[in-house]
Short mmCIF file of C-alpha atoms and ligand atoms in Angstrom, two decimals:
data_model
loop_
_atom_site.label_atom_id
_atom_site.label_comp_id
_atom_site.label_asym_id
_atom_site.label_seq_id
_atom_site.Cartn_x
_atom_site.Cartn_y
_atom_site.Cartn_z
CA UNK A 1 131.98 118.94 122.45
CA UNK A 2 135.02 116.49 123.79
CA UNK A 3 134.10 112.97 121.50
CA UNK A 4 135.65 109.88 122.55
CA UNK A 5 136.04 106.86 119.90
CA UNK A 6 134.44 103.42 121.00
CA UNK A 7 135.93 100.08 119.31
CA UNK A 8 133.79 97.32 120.40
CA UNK A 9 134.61 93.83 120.21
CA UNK A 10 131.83 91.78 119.47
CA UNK A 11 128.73 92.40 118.06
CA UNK A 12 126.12 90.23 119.01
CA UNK A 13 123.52 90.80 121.53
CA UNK A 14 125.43 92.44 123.99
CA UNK A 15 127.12 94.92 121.21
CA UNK A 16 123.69 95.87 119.99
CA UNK A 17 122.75 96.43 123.77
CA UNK A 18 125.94 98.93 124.11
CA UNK A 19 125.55 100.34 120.59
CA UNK A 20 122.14 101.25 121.31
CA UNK A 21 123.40 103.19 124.55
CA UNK A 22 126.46 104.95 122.90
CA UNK A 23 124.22 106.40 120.16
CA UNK A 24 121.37 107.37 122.85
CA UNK A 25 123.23 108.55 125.59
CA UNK A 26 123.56 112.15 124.41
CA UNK A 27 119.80 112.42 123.87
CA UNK A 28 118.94 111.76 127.07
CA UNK A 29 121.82 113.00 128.98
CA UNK A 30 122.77 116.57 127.19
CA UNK A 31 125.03 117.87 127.45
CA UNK A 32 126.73 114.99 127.25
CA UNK A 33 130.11 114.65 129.13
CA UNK A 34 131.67 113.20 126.24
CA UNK A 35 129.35 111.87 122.83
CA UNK A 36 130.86 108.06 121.69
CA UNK A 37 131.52 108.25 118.65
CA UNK A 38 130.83 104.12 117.61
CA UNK A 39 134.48 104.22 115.53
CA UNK A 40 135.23 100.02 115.00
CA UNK A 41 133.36 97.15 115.77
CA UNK A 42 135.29 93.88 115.57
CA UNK A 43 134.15 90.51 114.96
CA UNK A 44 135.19 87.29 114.13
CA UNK A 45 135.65 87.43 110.25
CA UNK A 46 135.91 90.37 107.81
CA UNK A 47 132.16 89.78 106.53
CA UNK A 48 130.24 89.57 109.97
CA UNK A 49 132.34 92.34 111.32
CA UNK A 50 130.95 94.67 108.19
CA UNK A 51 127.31 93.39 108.39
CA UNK A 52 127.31 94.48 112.13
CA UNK A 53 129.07 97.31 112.12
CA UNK A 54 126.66 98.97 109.37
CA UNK A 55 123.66 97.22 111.78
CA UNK A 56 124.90 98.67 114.90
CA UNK A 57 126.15 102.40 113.13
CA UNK A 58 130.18 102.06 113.71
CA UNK A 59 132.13 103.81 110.97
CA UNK A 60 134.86 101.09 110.45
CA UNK A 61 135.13 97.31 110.72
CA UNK A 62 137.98 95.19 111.37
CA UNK A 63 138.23 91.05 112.35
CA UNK A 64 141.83 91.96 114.04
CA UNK A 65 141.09 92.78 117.71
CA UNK A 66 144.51 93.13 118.41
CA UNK A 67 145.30 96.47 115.89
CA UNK A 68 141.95 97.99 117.07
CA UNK A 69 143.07 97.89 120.79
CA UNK A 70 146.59 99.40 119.74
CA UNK A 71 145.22 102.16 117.25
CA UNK A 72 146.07 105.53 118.82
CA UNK A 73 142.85 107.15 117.76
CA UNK A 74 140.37 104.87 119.77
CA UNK A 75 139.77 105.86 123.71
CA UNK A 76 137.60 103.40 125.28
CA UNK A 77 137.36 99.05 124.50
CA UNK A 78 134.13 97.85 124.81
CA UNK A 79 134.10 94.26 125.20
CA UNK A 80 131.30 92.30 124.79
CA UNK A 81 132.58 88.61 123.78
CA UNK A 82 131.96 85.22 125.35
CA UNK A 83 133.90 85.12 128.83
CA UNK A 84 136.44 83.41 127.71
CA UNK A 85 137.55 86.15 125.89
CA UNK A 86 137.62 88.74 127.93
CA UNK A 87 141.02 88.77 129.97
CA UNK A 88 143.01 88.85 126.78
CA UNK A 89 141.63 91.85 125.33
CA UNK A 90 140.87 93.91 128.66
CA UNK A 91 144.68 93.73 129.82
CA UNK A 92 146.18 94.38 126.23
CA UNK A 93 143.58 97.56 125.72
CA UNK A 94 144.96 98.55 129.45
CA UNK A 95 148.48 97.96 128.37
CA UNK A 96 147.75 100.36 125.19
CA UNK A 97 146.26 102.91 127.43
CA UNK A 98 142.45 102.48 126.69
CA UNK A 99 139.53 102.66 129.33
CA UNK A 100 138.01 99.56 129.79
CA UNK A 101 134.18 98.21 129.51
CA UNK A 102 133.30 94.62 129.81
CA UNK A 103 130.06 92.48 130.02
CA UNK A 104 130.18 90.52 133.05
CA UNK A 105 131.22 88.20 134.63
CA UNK A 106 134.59 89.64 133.86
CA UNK A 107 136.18 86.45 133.58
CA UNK A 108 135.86 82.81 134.03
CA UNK A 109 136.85 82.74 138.26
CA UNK A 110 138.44 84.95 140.20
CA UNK A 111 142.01 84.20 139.37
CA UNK A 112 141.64 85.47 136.05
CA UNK A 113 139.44 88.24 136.83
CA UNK A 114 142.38 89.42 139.11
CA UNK A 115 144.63 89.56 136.21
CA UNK A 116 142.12 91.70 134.88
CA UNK A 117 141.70 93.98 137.68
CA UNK A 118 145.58 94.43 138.42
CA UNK A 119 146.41 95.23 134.51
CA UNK A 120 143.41 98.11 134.74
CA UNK A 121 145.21 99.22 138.28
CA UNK A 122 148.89 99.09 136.71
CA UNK A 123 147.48 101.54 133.77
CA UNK A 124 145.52 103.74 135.70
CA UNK A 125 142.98 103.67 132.89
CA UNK A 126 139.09 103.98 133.58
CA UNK A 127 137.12 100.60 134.12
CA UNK A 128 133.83 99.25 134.51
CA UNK A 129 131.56 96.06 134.39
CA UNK A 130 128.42 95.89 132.92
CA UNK A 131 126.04 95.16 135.85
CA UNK A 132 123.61 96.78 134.17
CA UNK A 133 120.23 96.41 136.16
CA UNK A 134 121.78 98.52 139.12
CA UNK A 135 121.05 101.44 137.09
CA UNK A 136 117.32 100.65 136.49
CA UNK A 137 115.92 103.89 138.73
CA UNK A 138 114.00 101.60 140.92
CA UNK A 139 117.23 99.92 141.77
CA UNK A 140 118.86 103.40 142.42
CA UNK A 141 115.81 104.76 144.15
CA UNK A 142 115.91 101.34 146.46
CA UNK A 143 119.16 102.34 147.13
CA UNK A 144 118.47 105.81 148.10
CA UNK A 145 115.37 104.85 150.56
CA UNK A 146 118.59 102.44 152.31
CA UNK A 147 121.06 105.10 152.32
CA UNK A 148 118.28 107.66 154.17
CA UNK A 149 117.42 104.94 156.62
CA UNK A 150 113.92 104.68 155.55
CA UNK A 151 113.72 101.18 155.93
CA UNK A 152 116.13 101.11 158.78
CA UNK A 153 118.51 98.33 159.95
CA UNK A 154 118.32 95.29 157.02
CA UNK A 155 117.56 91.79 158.14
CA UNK A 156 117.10 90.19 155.23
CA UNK A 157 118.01 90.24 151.60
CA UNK A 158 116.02 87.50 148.86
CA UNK A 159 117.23 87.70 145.43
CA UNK A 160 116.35 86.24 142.01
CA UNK A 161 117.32 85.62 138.89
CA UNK A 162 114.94 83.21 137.10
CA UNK A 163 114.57 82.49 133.44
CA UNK A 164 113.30 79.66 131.56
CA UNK A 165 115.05 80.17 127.78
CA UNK A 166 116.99 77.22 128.34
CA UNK A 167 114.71 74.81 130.39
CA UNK A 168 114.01 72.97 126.81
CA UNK A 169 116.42 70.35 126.39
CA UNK A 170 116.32 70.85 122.49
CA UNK A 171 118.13 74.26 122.81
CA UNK A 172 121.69 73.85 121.97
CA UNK A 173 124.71 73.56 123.81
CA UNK A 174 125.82 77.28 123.48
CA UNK A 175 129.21 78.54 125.01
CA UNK A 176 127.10 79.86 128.08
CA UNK A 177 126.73 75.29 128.97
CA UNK A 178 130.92 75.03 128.39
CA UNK A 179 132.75 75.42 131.53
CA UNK A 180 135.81 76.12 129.12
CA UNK A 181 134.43 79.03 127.72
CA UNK A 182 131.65 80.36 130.43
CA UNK A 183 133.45 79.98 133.95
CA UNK A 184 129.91 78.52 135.55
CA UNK A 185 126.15 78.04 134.20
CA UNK A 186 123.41 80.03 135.74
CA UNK A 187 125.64 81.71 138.40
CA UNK A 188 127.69 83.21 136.39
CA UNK A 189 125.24 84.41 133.37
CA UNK A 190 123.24 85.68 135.65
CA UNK A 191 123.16 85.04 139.53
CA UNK A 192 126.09 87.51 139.49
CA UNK A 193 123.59 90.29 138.41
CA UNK A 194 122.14 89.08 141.84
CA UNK A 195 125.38 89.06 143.84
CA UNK A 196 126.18 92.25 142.92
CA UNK A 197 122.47 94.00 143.63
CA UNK A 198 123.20 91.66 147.55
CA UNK A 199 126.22 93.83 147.87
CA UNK A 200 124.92 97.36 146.05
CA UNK A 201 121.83 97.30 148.38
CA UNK A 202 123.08 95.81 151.60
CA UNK A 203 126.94 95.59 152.07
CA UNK A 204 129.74 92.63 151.50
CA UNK A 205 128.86 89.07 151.95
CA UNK A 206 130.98 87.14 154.15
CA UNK A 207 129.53 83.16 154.06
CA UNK A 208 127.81 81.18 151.69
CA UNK A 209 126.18 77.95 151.73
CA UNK A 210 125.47 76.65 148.52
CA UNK A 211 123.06 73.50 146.54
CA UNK A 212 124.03 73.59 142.85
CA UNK A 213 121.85 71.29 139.76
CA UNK A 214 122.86 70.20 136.04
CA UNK A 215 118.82 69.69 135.40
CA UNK A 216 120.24 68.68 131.64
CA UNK A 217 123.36 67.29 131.36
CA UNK A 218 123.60 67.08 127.79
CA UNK A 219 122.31 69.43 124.28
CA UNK A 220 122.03 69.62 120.88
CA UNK A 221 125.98 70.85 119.46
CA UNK A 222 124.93 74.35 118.64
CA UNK A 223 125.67 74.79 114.17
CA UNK A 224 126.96 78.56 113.96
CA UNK A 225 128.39 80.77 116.13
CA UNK A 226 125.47 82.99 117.07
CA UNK A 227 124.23 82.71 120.84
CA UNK A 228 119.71 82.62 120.10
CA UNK A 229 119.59 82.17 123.95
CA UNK A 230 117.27 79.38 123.41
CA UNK A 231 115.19 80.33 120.42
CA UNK A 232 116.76 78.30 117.86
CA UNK A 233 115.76 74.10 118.82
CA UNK A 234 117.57 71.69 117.47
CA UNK A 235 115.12 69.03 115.92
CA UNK A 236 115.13 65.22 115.72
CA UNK A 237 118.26 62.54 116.28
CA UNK A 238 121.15 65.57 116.11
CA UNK A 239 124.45 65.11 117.91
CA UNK A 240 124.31 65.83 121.72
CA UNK A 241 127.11 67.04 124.07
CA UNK A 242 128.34 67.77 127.57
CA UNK A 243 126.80 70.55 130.11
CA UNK A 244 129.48 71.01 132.44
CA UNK A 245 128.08 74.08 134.28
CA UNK A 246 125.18 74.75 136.57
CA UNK A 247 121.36 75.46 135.63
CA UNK A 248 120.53 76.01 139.04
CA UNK A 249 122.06 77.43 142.11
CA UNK A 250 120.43 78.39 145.37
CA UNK A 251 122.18 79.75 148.42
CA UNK A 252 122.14 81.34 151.84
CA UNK A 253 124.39 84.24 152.60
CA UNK A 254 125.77 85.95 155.86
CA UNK A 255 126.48 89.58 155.50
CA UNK A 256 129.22 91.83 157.09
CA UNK A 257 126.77 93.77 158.50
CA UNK A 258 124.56 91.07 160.29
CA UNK A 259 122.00 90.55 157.72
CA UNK A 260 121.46 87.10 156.15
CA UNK A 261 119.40 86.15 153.14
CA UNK A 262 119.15 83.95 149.72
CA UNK A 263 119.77 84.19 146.38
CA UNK A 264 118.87 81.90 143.87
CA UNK A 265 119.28 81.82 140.01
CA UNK A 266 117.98 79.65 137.92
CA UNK A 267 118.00 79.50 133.58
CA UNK A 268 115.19 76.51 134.29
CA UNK A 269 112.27 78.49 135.82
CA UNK A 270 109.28 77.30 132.92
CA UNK A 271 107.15 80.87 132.66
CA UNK A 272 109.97 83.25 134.47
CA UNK A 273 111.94 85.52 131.77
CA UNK A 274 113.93 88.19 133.45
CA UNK A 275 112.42 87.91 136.66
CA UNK A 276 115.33 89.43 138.45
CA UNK A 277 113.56 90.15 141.93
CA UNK A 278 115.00 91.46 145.77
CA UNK A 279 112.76 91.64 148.86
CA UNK A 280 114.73 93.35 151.51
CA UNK A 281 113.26 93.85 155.25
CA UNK A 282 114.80 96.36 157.73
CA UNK A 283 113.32 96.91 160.76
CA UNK A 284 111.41 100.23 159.72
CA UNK A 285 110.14 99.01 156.59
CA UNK A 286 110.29 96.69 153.35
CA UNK A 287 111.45 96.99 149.20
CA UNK A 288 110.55 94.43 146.62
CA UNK A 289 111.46 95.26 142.92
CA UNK A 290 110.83 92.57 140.20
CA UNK A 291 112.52 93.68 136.64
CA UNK A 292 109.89 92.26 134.97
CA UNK A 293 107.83 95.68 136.33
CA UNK A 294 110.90 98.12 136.25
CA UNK A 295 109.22 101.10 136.96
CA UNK A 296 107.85 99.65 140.17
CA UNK A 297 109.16 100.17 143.50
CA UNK A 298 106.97 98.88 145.96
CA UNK A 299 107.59 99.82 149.46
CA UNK A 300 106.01 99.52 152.97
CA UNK A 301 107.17 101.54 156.02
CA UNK A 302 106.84 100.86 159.62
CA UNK A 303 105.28 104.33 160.10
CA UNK A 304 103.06 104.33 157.44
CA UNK A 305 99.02 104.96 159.05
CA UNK A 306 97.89 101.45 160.82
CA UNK A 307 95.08 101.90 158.18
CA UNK A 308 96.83 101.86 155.09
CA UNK A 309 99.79 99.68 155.82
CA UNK A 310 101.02 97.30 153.11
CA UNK A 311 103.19 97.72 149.65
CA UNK A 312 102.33 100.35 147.54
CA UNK A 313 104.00 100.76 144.72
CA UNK A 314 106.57 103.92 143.57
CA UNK A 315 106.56 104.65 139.82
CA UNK A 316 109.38 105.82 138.77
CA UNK A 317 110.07 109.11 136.99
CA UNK A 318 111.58 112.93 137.07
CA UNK A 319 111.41 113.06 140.63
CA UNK A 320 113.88 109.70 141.32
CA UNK A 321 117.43 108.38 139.90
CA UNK A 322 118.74 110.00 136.32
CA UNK A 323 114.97 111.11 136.49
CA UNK A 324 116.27 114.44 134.78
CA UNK A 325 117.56 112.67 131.88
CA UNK A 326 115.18 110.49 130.85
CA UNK A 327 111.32 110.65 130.36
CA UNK A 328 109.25 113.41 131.58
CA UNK A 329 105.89 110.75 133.09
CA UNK A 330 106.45 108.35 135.44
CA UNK A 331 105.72 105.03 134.24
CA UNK A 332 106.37 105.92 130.51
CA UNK A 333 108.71 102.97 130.75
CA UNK A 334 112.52 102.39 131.29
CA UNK A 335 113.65 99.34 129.18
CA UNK A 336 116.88 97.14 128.76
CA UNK A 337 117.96 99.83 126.79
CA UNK A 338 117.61 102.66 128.63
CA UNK A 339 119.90 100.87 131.63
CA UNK A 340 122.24 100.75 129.17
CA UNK A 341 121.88 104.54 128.15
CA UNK A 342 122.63 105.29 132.11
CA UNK A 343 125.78 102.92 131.94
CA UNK A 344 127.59 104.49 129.04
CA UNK A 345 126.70 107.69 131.14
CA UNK A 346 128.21 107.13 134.07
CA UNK A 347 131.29 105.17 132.81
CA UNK A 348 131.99 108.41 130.13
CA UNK A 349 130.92 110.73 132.63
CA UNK A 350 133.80 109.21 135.21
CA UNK A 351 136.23 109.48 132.32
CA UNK A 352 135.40 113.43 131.59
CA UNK A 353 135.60 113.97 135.00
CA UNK A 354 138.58 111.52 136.28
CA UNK A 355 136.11 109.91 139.04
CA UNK A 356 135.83 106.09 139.86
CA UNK A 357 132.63 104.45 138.89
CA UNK A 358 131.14 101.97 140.31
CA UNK A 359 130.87 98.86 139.46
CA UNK A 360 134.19 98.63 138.31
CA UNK A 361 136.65 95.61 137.93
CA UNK A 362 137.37 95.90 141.96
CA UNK A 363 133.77 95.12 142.08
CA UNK A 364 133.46 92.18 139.78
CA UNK A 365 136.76 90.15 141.49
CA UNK A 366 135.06 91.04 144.27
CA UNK A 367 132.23 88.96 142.68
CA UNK A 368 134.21 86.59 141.42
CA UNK A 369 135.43 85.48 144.50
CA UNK A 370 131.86 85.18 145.97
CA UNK A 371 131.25 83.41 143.15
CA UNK A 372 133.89 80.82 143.24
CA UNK A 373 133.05 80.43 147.27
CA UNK A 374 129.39 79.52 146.03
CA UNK A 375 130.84 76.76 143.49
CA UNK A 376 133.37 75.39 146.59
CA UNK A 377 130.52 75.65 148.77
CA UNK A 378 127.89 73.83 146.78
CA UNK A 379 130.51 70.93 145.93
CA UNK A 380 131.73 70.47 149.66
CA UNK A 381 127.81 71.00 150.72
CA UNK A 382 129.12 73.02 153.62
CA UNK A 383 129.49 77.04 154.62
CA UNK A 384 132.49 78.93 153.19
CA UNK A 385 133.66 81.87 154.69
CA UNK A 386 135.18 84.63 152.65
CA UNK A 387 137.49 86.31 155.30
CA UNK A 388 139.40 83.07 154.84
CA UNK A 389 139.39 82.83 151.15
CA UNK A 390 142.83 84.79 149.95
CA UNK A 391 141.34 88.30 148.45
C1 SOE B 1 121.31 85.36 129.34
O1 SOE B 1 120.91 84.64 130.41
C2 SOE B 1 121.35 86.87 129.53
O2 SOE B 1 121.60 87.41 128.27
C3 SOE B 1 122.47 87.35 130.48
O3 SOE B 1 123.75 86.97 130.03
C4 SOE B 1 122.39 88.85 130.65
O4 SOE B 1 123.37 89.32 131.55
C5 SOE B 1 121.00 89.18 131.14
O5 SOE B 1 120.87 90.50 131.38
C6 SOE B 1 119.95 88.72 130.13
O6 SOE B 1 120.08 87.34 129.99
#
């Protein structure tokens, strides 16, 4: 069986996330296209790079980025580094020939994402970005009930992103509160995961009106590298510095296709965790899926009996998305992980088979863009309109 070498560059959260999926993949989806074999893992020094790489199962460790992208015997760059990061390494592993993963947003704003996007293009090597939660089978299975018209025309899209890990002003000023290093706060992190279910589900967005908050402008300076999202407080009279990103960010949106909606995402939200949410009406019917309960579709449709109209709720299993690959009783549970599984899937499945996969660096400009019009818009306090933005 074809194996195709992974280096990954990072290995923090997100590299556990996509080591997990390269060694599972193959279990659940067998015969595998391709199996990943998890060859380097690089990091920022010798020593952390060799603790994680016998953590996360890689054969080989290295703190040089730069030879691992330019080794002839690696096929795919997985990166999974702050943002900052992440234009650098994507266009010199397209430039040496390698496919390209990278945790989103893909860059900073959308200038630099297009650098990213047109060294992919110029290589002609495979890319993708990790928006994940599309691949949830509830997600795909929403998707499915759109593309078969079962909830007809859509009026209305409402999505959110709401967590509360950093609502405590005693967690530290992580690289996800530096402009510098992050691009934007809580749209970025994770109202893009938002943006791109909005244009997954129900088309491209066209105008945005945006209100933006800094609930806490300043934090604890984070000691050590590693990113606790929130579970490490800094106690007592410690140095404080600047938030110059977003917590909060709420806006309308106008789509292409005449719908119009909200999305809102917020790192603030005391009690939410992942509650990454979409209601979307069409005039035969209604979806709401909350992450929180993956398995769960609910649904309502218009034709349903008068006497039992009203959500119910889907569980998802064999008979819906990657159903075949994964567990045999609905409502076993699908997990962080298992989205993950489905990614590496489809991206080594699209380089077996030389097919685009989706969502790929076109798509997270794409979202860059909407995502810089949301910033403008939220500063100017007016409506921006995309057509006019330069795409
Ligand atoms: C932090 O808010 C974070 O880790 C995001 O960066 C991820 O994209 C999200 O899936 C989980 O939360």
């Amino acid at each position: 069986m074809k194996k195709l070498n992974v280096g990954m560059i990072g290995g923090g959260f997100m590299g556990k996330a996509h080591a997990l999926a390269y060694a599972g993949m193959p279990m659940f989806f067998w015969p595998a296209p391709a199996v990943p074999h998890r060859h380097t893992l690089v990091d920022v020094t010798d020593e952390i790079a060799k603790e994680a790489a016998a953590k996360l199962g890689f054969e080989n460790y290295s703190s040089n980025w730069r030879e691992v992208v330019e080794n002839p015997d690696i096929d795919i760059i997985d990166i999974v580094t702050p943002n900052n990061s992440h234009a650098e390494i994507a266009i010199a592993a397209a430039k040496a020939g390698k496919h390209v993963i990278c945790e989103k947003p893909l860059a900073r704003d959308a200038a630099e994402t297009k650098t990213m996007l047109d060294a992919v293009e110029a290589a002609g090597v495979k890319h993708m970005v990790a928006f994940n939660y599309r691949r949830t089978p509830a997600v795909a299975l929403a998707k499915k009930y759109i593309e078969e018209g079962r909830i007809g025309n859509i009026l209305n899209f409402r999505g959110t992103y709401l967590q509360d890990w950093s609502a405590d002003p005693n967690s530290p000023l992580s690289w996800r509160f530096q402009k510098e290093i992050a691009g934007s706060g809580a749209l970025g992190d994770i109202g893009t995961h938002v943006i791109d279910f909005a244009r997954y589900l129900v088309g491209e967005i066209t105008d945005v009106n945006a209100v933006s908050k800094t609930w806490i402008p300043e934090r604890p300076v984070q000691s050590g590298g590693a990113d606790k999202l929130g579970t490490v407080k800094s106690a007592g009279d410690v140095p404080k510095g600047k938030v110059d990103v977003d917590d909060e960010i709420t806006t309308l949106v106008k789509f292409e296709n005449g719908a119009v909606g909200s999305i809102e995402a917020s790192r603030n939200a005391w009690g939410r965790n992942n509650f990454l949410t979409f209601e979307i009406h069409g005039d035969k019917g209604s979806i709401y899926f909350n992450y929180e309960r993956r398995d769960e579709l609910q649904v309502c449709f218009s034709d349903d009996p008068g006497d039992a109209k009203g959500f119910r709720t889907v569980y998802t299993g064999p008979a819906h998305p990657y159903g075949e690959g994964l567990w045999p009783i609905p409502a076993l549970g699908i997990g962080y992980g298992e989205t993950k599984i489905i990614e590496a899937y489809d991206f080594i499945k699209s380089i077996v088979e030389d097919t685009t996969v989706s969502p790929n660096f076109d798509d997270g400009y794409q979202i860059a863009v909407i995502s810089d019009a949301i910033l403008e818009s939220a500063e100017k306090g007016q409506w921006i309109n995309l057509e006019k933005l330069p795409v």
